[in-house]
mmCIF file of C-alpha atoms in Angstrom:
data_model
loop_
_atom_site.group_PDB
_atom_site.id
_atom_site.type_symbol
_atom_site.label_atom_id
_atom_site.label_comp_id
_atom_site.label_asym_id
_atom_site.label_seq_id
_atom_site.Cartn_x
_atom_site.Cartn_y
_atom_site.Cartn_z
ATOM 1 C CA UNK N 1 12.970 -44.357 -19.416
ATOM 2 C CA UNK N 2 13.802 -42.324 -16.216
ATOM 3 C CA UNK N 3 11.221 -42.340 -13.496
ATOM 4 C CA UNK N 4 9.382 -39.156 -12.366
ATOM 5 C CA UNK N 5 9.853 -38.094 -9.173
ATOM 6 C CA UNK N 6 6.753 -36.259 -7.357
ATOM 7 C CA UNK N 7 7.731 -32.704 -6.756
ATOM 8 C CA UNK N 8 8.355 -31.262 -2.673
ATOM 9 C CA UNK N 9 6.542 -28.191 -1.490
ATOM 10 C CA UNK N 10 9.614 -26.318 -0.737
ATOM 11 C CA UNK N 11 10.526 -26.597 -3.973
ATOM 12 C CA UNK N 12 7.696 -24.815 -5.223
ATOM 13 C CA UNK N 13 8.274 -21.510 -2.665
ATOM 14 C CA UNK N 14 6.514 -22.437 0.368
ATOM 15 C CA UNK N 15 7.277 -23.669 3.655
ATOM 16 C CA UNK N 16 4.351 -26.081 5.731
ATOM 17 C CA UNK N 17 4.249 -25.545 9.440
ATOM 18 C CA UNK N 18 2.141 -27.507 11.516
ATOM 19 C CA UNK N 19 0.389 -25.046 14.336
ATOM 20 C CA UNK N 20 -1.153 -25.556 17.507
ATOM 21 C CA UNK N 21 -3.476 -23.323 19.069
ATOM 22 C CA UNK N 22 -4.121 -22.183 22.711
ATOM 23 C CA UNK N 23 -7.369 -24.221 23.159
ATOM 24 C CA UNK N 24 -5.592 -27.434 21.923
ATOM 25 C CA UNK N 25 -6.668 -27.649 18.616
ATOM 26 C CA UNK N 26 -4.346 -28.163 15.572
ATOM 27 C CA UNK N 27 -3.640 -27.272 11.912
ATOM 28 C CA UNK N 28 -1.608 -28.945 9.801
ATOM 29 C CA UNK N 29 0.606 -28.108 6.373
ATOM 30 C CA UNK N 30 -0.025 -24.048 6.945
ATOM 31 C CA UNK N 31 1.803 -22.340 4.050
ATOM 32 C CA UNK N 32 3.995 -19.411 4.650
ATOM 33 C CA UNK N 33 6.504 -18.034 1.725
ATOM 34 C CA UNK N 34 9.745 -18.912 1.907
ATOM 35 C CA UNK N 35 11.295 -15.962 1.130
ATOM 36 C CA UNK N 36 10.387 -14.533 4.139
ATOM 37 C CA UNK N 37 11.810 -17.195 6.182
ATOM 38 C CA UNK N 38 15.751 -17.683 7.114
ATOM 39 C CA UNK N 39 16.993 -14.318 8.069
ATOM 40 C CA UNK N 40 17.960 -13.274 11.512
ATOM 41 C CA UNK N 41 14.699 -13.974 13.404
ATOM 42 C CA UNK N 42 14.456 -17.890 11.453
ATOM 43 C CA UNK N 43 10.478 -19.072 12.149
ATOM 44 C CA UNK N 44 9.698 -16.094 13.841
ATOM 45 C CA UNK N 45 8.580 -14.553 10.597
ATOM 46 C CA UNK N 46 5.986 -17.299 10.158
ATOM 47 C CA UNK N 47 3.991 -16.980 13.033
ATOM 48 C CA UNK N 48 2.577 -13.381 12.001
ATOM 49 C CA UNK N 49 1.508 -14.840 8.535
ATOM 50 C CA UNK N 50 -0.073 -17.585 9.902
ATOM 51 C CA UNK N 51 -1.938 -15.335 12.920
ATOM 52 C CA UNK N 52 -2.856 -13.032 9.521
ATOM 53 C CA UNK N 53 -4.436 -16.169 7.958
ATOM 54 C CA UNK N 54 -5.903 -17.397 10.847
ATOM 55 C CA UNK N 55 -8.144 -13.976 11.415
ATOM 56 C CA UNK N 56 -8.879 -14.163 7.484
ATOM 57 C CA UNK N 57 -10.123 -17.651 8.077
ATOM 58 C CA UNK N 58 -11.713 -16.754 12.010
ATOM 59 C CA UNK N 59 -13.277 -13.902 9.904
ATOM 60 C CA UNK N 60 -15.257 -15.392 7.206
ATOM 61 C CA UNK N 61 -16.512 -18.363 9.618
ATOM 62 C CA UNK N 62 -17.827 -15.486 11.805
ATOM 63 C CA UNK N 63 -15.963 -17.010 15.026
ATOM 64 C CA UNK N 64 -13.265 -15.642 16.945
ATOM 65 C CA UNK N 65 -9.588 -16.000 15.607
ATOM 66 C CA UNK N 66 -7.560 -18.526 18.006
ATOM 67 C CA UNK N 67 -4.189 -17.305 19.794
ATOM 68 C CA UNK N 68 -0.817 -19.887 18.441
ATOM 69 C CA UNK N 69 0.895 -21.451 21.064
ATOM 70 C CA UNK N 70 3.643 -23.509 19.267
ATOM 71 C CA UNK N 71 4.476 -23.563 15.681
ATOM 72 C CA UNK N 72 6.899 -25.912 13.974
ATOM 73 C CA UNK N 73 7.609 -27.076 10.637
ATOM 74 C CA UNK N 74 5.992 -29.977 9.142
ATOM 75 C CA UNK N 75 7.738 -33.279 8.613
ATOM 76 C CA UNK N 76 9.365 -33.217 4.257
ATOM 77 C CA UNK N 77 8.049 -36.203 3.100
ATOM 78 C CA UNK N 78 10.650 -37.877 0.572
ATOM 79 C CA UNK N 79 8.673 -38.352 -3.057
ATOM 80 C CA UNK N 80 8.193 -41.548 -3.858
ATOM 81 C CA UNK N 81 8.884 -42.506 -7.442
ATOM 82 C CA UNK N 82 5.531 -42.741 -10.187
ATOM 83 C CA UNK N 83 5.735 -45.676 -12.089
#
């Protein structure tokens, strides 16, 4: 019997990107679509989906939204087998 292998995230359409904010704070496994992602401008695309979802989120807590100052892709974690 084969094993099964735990599907990745990018296989499913999204990319994770791990974001830090301007006061130091930090958000991990942020999902932007990943058809949006790859053209001429490469990450750049991500940032203003993530700022959207960050004033969505600032919103409904009632606080201010927080500026990015780096974004990067999360680490792809390789699946490990189920047994």
């Amino acid at each position: 019997m084969a094993k099964r292998i735990k599907s990745r995230p990018q296989e499913r359409g999204f990319i994770l990107f791990d974001v830090v904010y301007e006061d130091g704070s930090r958000a991990s496994n942020r999902r932007v679509p990943a058809e949006i992602l790859g053209g001429l401008d490469g990450d750049e695309p991500a940032r203003q989906i993530i700022a959207e979802q960050e004033e969505e989120i600032a919103r409904k807590a009632g606080r201010q939204g927080r500026e990015i100052q780096s974004l990067t892709r999360s680490p792809v974690i390789k699946p490990k087998p189920i047994v």
